[in-house]
PDB file of C-alpha atoms in Angstrom:
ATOM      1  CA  UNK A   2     101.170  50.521  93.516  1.00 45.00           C
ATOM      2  CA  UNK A   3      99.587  53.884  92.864  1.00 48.00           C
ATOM      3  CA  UNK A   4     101.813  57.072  93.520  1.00 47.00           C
ATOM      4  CA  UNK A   5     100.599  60.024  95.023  1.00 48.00           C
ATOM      5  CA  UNK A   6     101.560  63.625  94.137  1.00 49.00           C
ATOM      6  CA  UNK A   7     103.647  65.260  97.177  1.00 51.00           C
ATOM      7  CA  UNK A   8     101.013  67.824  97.332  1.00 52.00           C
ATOM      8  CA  UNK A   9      97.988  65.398  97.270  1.00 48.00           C
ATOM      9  CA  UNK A  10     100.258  63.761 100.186  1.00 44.00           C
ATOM     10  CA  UNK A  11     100.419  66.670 101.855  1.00 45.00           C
ATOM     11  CA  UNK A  12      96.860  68.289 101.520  1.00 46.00           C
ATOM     12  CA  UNK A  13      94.890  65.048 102.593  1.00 45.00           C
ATOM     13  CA  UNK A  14      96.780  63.301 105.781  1.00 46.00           C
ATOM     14  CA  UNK A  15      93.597  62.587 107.064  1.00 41.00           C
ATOM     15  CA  UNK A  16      92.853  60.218 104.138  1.00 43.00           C
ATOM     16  CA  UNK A  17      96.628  58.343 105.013  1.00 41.00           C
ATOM     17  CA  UNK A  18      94.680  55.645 107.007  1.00 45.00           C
ATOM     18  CA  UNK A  19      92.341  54.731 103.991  1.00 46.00           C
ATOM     19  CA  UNK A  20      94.939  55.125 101.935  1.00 40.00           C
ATOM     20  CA  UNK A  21      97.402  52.596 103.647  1.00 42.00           C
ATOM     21  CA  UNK A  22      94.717  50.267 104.361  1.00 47.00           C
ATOM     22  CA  UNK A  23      93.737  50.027 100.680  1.00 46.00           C
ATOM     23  CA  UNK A  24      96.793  49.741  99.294  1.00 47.00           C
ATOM     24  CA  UNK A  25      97.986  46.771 101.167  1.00 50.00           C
ATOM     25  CA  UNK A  26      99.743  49.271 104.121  1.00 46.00           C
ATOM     26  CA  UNK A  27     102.197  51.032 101.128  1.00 45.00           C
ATOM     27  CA  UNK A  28     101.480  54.142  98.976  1.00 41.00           C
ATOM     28  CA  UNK A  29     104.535  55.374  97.202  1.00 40.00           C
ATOM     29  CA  UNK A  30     104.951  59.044  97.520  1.00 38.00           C
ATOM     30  CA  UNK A  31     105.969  60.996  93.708  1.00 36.00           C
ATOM     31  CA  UNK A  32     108.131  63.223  95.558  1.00 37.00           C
ATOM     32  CA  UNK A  33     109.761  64.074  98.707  1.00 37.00           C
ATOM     33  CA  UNK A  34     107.818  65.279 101.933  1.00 36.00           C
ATOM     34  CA  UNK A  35     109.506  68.438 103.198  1.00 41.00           C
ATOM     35  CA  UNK A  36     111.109  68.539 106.748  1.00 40.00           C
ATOM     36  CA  UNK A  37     108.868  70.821 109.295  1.00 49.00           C
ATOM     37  CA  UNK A  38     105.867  73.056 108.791  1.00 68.00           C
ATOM     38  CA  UNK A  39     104.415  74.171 105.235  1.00 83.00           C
ATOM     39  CA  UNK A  40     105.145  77.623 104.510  1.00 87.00           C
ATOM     40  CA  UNK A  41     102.255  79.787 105.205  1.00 85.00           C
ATOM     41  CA  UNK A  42     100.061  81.986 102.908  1.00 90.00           C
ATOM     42  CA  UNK A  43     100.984  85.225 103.051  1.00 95.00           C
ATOM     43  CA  UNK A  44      98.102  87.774 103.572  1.00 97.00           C
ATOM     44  CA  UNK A  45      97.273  89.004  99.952  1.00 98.00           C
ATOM     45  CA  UNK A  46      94.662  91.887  99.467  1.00 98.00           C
ATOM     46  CA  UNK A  47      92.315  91.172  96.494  1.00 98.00           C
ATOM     47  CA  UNK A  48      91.368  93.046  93.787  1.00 98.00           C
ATOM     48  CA  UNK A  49      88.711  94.025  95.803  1.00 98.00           C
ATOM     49  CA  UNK A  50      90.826  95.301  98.660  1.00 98.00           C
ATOM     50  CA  UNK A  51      92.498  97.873  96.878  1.00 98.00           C
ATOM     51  CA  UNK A  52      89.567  98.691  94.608  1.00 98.00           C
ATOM     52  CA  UNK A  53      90.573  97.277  91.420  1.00 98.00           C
ATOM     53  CA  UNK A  54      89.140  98.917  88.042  1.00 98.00           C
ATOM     54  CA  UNK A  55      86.971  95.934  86.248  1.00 98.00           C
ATOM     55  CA  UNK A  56      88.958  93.995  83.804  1.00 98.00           C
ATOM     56  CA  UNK A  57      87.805  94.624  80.167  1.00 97.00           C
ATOM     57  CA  UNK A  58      88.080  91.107  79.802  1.00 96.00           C
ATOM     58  CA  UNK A  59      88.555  87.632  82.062  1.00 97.00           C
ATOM     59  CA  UNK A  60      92.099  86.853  82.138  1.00 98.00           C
ATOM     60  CA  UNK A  61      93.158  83.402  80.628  1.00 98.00           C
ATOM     61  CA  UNK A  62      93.574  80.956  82.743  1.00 98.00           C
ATOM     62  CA  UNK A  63      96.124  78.328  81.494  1.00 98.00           C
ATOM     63  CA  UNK A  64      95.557  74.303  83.230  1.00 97.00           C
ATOM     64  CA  UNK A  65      99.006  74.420  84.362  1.00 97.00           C
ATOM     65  CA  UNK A  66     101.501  75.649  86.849  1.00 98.00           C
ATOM     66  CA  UNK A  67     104.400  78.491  85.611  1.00 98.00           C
ATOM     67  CA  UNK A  68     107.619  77.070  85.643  1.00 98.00           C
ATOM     68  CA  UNK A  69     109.897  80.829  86.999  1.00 98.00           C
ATOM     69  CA  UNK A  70     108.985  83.556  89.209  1.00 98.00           C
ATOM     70  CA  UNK A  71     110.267  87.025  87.975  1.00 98.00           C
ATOM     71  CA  UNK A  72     110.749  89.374  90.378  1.00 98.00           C
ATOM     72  CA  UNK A  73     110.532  93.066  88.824  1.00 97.00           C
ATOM     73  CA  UNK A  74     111.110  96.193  90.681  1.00 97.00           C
ATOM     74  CA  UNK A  75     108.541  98.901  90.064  1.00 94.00           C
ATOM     75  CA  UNK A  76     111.847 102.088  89.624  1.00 92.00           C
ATOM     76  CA  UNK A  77     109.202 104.010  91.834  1.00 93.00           C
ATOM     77  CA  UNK A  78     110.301 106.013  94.589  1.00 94.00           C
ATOM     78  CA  UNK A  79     112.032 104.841  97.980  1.00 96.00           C
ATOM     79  CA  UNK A  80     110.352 107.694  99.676  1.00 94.00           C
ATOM     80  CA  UNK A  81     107.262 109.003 101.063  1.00 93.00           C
ATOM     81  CA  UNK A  82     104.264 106.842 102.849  1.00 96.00           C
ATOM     82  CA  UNK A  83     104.567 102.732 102.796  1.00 97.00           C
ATOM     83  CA  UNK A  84     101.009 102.501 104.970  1.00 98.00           C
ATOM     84  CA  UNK A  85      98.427 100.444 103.883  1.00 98.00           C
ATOM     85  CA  UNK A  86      96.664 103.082 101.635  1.00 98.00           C
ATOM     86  CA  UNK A  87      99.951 103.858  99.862  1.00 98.00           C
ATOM     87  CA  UNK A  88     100.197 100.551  98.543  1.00 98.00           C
ATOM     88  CA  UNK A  89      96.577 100.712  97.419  1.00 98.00           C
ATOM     89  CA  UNK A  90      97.244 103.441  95.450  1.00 98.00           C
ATOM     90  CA  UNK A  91     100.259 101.791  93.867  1.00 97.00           C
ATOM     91  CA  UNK A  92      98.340  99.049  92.772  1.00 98.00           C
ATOM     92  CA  UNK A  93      95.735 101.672  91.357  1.00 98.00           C
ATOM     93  CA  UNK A  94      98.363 103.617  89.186  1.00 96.00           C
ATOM     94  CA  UNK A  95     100.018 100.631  87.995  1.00 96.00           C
ATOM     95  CA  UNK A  96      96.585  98.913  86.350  1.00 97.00           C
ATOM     96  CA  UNK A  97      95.204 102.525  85.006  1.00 97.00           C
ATOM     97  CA  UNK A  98      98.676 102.760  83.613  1.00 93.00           C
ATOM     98  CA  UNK A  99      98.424  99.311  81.819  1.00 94.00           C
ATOM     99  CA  UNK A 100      94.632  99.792  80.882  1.00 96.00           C
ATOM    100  CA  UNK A 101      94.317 103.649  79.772  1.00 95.00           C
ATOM    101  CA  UNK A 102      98.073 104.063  78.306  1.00 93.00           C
ATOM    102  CA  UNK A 103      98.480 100.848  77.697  1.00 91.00           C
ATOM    103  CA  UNK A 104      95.211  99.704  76.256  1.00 93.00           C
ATOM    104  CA  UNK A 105      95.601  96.248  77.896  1.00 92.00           C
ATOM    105  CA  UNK A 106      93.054  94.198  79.795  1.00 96.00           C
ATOM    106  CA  UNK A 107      93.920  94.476  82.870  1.00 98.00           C
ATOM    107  CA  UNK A 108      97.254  95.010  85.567  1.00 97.00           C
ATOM    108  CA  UNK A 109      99.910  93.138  83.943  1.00 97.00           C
ATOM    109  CA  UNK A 110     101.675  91.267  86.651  1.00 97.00           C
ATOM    110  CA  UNK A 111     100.340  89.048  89.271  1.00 98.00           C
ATOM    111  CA  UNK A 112     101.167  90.228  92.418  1.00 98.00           C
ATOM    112  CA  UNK A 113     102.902  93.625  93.644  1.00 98.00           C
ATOM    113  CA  UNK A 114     104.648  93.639  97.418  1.00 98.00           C
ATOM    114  CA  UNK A 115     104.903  97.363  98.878  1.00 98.00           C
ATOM    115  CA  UNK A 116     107.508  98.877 100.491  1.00 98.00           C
ATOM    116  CA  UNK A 117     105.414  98.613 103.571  1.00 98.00           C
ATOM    117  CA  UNK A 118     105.487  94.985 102.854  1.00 98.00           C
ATOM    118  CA  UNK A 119     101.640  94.430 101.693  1.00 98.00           C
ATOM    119  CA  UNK A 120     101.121  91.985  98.964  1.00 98.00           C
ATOM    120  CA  UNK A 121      98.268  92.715  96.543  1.00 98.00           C
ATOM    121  CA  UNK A 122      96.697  90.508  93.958  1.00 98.00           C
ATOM    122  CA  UNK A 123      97.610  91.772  90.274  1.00 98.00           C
ATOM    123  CA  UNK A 124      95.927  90.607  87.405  1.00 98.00           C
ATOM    124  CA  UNK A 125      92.576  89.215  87.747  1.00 98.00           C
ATOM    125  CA  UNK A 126      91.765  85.556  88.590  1.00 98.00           C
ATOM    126  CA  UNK A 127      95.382  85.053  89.808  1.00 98.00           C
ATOM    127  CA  UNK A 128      94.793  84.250  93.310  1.00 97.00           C
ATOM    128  CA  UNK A 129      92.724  81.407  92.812  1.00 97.00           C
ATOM    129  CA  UNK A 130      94.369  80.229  89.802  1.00 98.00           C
ATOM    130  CA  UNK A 131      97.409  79.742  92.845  1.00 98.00           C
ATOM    131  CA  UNK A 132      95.565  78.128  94.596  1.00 95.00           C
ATOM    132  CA  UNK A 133      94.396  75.777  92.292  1.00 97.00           C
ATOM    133  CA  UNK A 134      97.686  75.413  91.085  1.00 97.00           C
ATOM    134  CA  UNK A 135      96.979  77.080  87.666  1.00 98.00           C
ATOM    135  CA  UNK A 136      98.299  80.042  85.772  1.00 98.00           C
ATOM    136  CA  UNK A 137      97.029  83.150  84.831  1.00 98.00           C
ATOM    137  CA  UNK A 138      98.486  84.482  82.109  1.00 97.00           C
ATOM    138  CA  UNK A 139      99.558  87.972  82.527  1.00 97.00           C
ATOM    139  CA  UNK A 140     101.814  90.410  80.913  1.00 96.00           C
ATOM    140  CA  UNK A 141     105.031  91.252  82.609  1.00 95.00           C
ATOM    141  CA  UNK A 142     108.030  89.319  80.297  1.00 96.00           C
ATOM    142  CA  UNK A 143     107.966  89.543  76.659  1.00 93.00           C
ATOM    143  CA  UNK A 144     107.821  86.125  75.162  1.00 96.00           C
ATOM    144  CA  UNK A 145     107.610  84.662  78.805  1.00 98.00           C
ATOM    145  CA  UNK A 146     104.274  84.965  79.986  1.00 97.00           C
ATOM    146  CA  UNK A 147     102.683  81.674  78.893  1.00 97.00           C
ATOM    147  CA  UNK A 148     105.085  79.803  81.630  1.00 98.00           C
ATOM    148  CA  UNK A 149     106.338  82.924  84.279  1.00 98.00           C
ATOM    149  CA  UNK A 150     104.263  84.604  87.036  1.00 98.00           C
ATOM    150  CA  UNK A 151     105.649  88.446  87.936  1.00 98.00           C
ATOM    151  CA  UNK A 152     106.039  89.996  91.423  1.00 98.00           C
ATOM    152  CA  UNK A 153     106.239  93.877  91.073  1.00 97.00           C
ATOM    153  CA  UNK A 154     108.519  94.899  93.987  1.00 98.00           C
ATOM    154  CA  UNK A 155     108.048  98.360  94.764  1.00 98.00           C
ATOM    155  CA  UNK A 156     110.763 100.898  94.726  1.00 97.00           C
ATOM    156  CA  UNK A 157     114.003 100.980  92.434  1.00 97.00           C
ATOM    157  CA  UNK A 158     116.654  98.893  93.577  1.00 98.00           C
ATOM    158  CA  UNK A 159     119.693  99.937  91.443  1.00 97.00           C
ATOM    159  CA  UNK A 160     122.342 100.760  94.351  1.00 96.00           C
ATOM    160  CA  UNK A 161     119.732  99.570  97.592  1.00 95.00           C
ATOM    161  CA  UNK A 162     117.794  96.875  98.469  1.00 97.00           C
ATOM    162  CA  UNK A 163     114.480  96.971  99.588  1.00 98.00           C
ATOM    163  CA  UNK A 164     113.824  97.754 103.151  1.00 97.00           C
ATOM    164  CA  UNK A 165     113.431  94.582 105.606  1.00 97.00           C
ATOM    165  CA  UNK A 166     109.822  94.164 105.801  1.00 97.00           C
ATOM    166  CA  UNK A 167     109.470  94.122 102.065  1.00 98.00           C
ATOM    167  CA  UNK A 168     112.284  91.513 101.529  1.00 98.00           C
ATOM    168  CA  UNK A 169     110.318  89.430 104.250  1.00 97.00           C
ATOM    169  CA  UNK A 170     107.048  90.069 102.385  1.00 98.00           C
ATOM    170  CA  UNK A 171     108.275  89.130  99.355  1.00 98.00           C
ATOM    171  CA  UNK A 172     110.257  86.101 100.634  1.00 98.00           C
ATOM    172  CA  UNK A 173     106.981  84.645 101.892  1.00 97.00           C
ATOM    173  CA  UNK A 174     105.176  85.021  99.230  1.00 98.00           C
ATOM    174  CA  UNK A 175     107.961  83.471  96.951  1.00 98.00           C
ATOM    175  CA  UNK A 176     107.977  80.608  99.129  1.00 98.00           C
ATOM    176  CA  UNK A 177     104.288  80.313  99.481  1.00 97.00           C
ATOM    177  CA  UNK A 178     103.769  80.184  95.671  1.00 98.00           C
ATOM    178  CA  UNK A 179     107.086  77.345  95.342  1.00 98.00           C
ATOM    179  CA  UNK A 180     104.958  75.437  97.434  1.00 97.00           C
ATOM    180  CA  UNK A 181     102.114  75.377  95.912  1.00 97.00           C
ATOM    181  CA  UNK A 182     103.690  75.043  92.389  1.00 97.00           C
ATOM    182  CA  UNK A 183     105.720  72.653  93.162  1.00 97.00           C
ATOM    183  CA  UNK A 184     108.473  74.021  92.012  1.00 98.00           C
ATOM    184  CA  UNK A 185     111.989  74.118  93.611  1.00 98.00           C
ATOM    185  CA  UNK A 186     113.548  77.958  94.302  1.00 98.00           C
ATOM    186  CA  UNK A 187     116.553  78.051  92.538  1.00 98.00           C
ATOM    187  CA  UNK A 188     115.692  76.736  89.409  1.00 98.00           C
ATOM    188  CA  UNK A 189     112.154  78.982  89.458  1.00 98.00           C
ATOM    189  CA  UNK A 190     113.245  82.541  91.067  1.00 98.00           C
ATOM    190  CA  UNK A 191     114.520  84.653  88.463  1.00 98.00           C
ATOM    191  CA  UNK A 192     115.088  88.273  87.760  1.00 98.00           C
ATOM    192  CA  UNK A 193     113.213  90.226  84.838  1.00 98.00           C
ATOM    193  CA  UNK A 194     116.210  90.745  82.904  1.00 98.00           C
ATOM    194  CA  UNK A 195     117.425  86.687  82.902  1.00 98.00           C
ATOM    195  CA  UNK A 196     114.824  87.256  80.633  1.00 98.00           C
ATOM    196  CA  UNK A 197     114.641  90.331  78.651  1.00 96.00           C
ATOM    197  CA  UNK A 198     117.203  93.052  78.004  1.00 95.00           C
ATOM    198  CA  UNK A 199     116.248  95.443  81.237  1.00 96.00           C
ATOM    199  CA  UNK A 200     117.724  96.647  84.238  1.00 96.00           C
ATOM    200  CA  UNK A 201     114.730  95.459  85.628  1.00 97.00           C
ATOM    201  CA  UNK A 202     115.032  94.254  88.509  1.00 98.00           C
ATOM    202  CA  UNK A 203     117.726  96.592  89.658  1.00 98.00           C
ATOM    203  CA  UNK A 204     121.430  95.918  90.007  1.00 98.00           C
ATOM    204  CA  UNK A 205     121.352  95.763  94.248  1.00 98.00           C
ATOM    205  CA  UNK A 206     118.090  93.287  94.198  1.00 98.00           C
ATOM    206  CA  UNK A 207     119.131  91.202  91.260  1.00 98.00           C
ATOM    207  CA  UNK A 208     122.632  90.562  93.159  1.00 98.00           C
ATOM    208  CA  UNK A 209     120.351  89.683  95.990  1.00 98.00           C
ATOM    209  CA  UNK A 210     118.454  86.900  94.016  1.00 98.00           C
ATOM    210  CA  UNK A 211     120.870  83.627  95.201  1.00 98.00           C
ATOM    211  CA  UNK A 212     120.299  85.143  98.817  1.00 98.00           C
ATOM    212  CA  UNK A 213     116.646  84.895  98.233  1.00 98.00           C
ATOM    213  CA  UNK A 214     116.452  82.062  96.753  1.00 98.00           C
ATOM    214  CA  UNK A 215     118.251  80.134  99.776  1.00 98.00           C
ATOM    215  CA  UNK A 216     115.921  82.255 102.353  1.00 97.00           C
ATOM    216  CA  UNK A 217     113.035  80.392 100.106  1.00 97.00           C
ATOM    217  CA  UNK A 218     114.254  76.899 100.032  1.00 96.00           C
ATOM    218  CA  UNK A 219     114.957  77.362 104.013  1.00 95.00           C
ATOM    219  CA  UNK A 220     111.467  78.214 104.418  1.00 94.00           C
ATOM    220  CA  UNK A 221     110.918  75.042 102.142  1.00 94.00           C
ATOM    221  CA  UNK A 222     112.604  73.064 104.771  1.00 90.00           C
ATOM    222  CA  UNK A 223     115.726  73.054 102.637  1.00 78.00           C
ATOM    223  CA  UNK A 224     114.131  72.073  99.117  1.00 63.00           C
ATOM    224  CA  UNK A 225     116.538  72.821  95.958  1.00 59.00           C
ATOM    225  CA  UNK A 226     119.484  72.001  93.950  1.00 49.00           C
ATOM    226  CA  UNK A 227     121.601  74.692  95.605  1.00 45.00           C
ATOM    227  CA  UNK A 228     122.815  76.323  92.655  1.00 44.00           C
ATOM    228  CA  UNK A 229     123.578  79.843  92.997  1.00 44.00           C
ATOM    229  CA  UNK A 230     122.635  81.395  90.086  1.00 44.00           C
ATOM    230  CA  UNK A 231     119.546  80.991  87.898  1.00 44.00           C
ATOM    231  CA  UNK A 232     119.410  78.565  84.596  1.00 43.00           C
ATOM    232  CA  UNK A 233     119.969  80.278  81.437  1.00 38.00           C
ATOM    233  CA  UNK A 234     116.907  81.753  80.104  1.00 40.00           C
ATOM    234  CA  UNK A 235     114.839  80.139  77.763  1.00 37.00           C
ATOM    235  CA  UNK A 236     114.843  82.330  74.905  1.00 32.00           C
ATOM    236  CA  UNK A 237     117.271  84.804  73.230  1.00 32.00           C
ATOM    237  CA  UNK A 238     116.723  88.587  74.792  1.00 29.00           C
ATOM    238  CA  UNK A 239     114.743  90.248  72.293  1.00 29.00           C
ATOM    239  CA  UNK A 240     113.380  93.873  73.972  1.00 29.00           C
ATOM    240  CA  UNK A 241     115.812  96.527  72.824  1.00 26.00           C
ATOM    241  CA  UNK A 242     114.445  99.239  75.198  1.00 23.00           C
ATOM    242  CA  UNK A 243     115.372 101.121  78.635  1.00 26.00           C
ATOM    243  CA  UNK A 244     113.982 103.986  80.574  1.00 29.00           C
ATOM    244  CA  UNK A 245     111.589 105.931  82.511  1.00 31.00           C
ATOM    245  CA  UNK A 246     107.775 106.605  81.882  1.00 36.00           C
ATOM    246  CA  UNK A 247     104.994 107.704  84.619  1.00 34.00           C
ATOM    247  CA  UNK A 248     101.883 106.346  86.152  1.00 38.00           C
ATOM    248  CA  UNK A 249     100.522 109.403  87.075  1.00 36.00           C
ATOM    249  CA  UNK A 250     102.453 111.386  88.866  1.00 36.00           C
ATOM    250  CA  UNK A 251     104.862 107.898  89.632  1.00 42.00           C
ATOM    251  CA  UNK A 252     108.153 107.469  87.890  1.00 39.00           C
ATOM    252  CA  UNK A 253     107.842 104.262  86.466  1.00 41.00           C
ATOM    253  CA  UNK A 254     110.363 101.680  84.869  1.00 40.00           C
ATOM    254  CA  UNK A 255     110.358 100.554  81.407  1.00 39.00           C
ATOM    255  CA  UNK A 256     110.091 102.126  78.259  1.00 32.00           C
ATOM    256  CA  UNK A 257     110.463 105.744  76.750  1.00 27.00           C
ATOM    257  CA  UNK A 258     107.658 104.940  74.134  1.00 26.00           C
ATOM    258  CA  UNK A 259     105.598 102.064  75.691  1.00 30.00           C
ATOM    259  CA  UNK A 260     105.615 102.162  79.275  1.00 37.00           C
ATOM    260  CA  UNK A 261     105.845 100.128  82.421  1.00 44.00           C
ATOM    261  CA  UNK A 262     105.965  96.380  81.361  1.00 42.00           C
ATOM    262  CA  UNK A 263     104.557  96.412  77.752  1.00 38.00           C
ATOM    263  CA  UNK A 264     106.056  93.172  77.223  1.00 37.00           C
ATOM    264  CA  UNK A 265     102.804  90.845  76.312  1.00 35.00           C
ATOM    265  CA  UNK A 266     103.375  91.939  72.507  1.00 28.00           C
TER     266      UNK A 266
END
């Protein structure tokens, strides 16, 4: 009796009939169907949206699904516009950062939520690598990025947490990507420092994480194990550094010599 992936399940109802009437009226399912509705995508401005600079290179796209989402915080301001534009422009100074002062490929993470609660696409290729449930391998955690994607939340979230529509944003998108990865919320959501020595992603938001991560599994129509805090991390903490550089005329997280994220090295 052949068993079908949960997603597969999921994805193609409208094959069930077939399905059951090839199989003798019985298909074993690999994994649980969730109660209620999927979660739904959130909206995500491309690359294009936000008028990315061209990638020097395509980014690598690895034939199989990360295995932790690390939520960063950007340690920009909590001031000043959170419209549409504004997160634009974020997105803007965060990849010239990475590609001019840097010297990287491309915009390190992912995806980056605004304070105004847009989501952008990061790095290149990574929406549809989602959505084919692949990984694009990016450069956000030092020694990580083969198996973790990276959310940039913007704003620094030492002694606040983000403002409501963010956290809503963010929990959305956290959900959608569980879902299509598979993967269950409190094993995969993980700050940046569970993984390297950082502050990243700020003392308030990190404390925030098993809140998060239950908001995610409700939305997953209660998928998890329940735990409260994350597994350890996978490897010992190797980056030694902590500080402030700029993206322009943004105060930006990480690094007094190398600069926001230079963690792919």
């Amino acid at each position: 009796m052949p068993a079908v992936s949960r997603r597969a399940f999921l994805r193609s109802g409208f094959l069930l009939p077939a399905l059951l009437a090839a199989h003798g009226g019985i298909v074993a399912v690999a994994t649980p169907v969730w109660a209620g509705n999927r979660p739904r995508r959130p909206r995500v401005y491309t690359r294009s949206d936000w008028e990315a600079e061209p990638p020097r290179s395509k980014a690598e796209v690895l034939d199989r699904a990360p295995d932790r989402l690390v939520v960063h915080h950007t340690a920009t301001a909590n001031t000043g516009p959170a419209d549409l534009e504004a997160a634009f422009r974020l997105s803007r100074s965060i990849q010239r950062y990475h590609m001019r002062r840097n010297g990287w490929e491309d915009i390190g993470e992912q995806f980056t939520v605004s304070r105004g609660g847009y989501v952008m696409e990061g790095r290149n290729r990574s929406l549809p690598a989602v959505e084919a449930g692949r990984h694009v391998l990016g450069a956000q955690a030092a020694d990580h990025n083969d198996h973790t994607l990276g959310i940039e939340t913007e704003g620094t979230y030492t002694s606040l947490l983000p403002p409501a529509r963010q956290l809503s944003a963010l929990t959305t998108l956290l959900a959608w990507l569980c879902d299509a990865y598979d993967l269950d919320p409190h094993e995969a959501i993980v700050g940046h420092r569970d993984l390297n020595r950082t502050a990243c992603p700020g003392d308030r938001l990190y404390a925030y994480l098993p809140r998060l991560r239950d908001d995610v599994a409700r939305r997953l129509g209660g998928r998890g194990s329940g735990r409260d805090e994350p597994p350890p991390p996978r490897l010992a903490l190797t980056d030694d550094y902590e500080g402030v550089a700029l993206i322009g005329d943004l105060p930006y997280e990480h690094g007094p010599a190398v600069g926001p994220h230079d963690l792919s090295r």
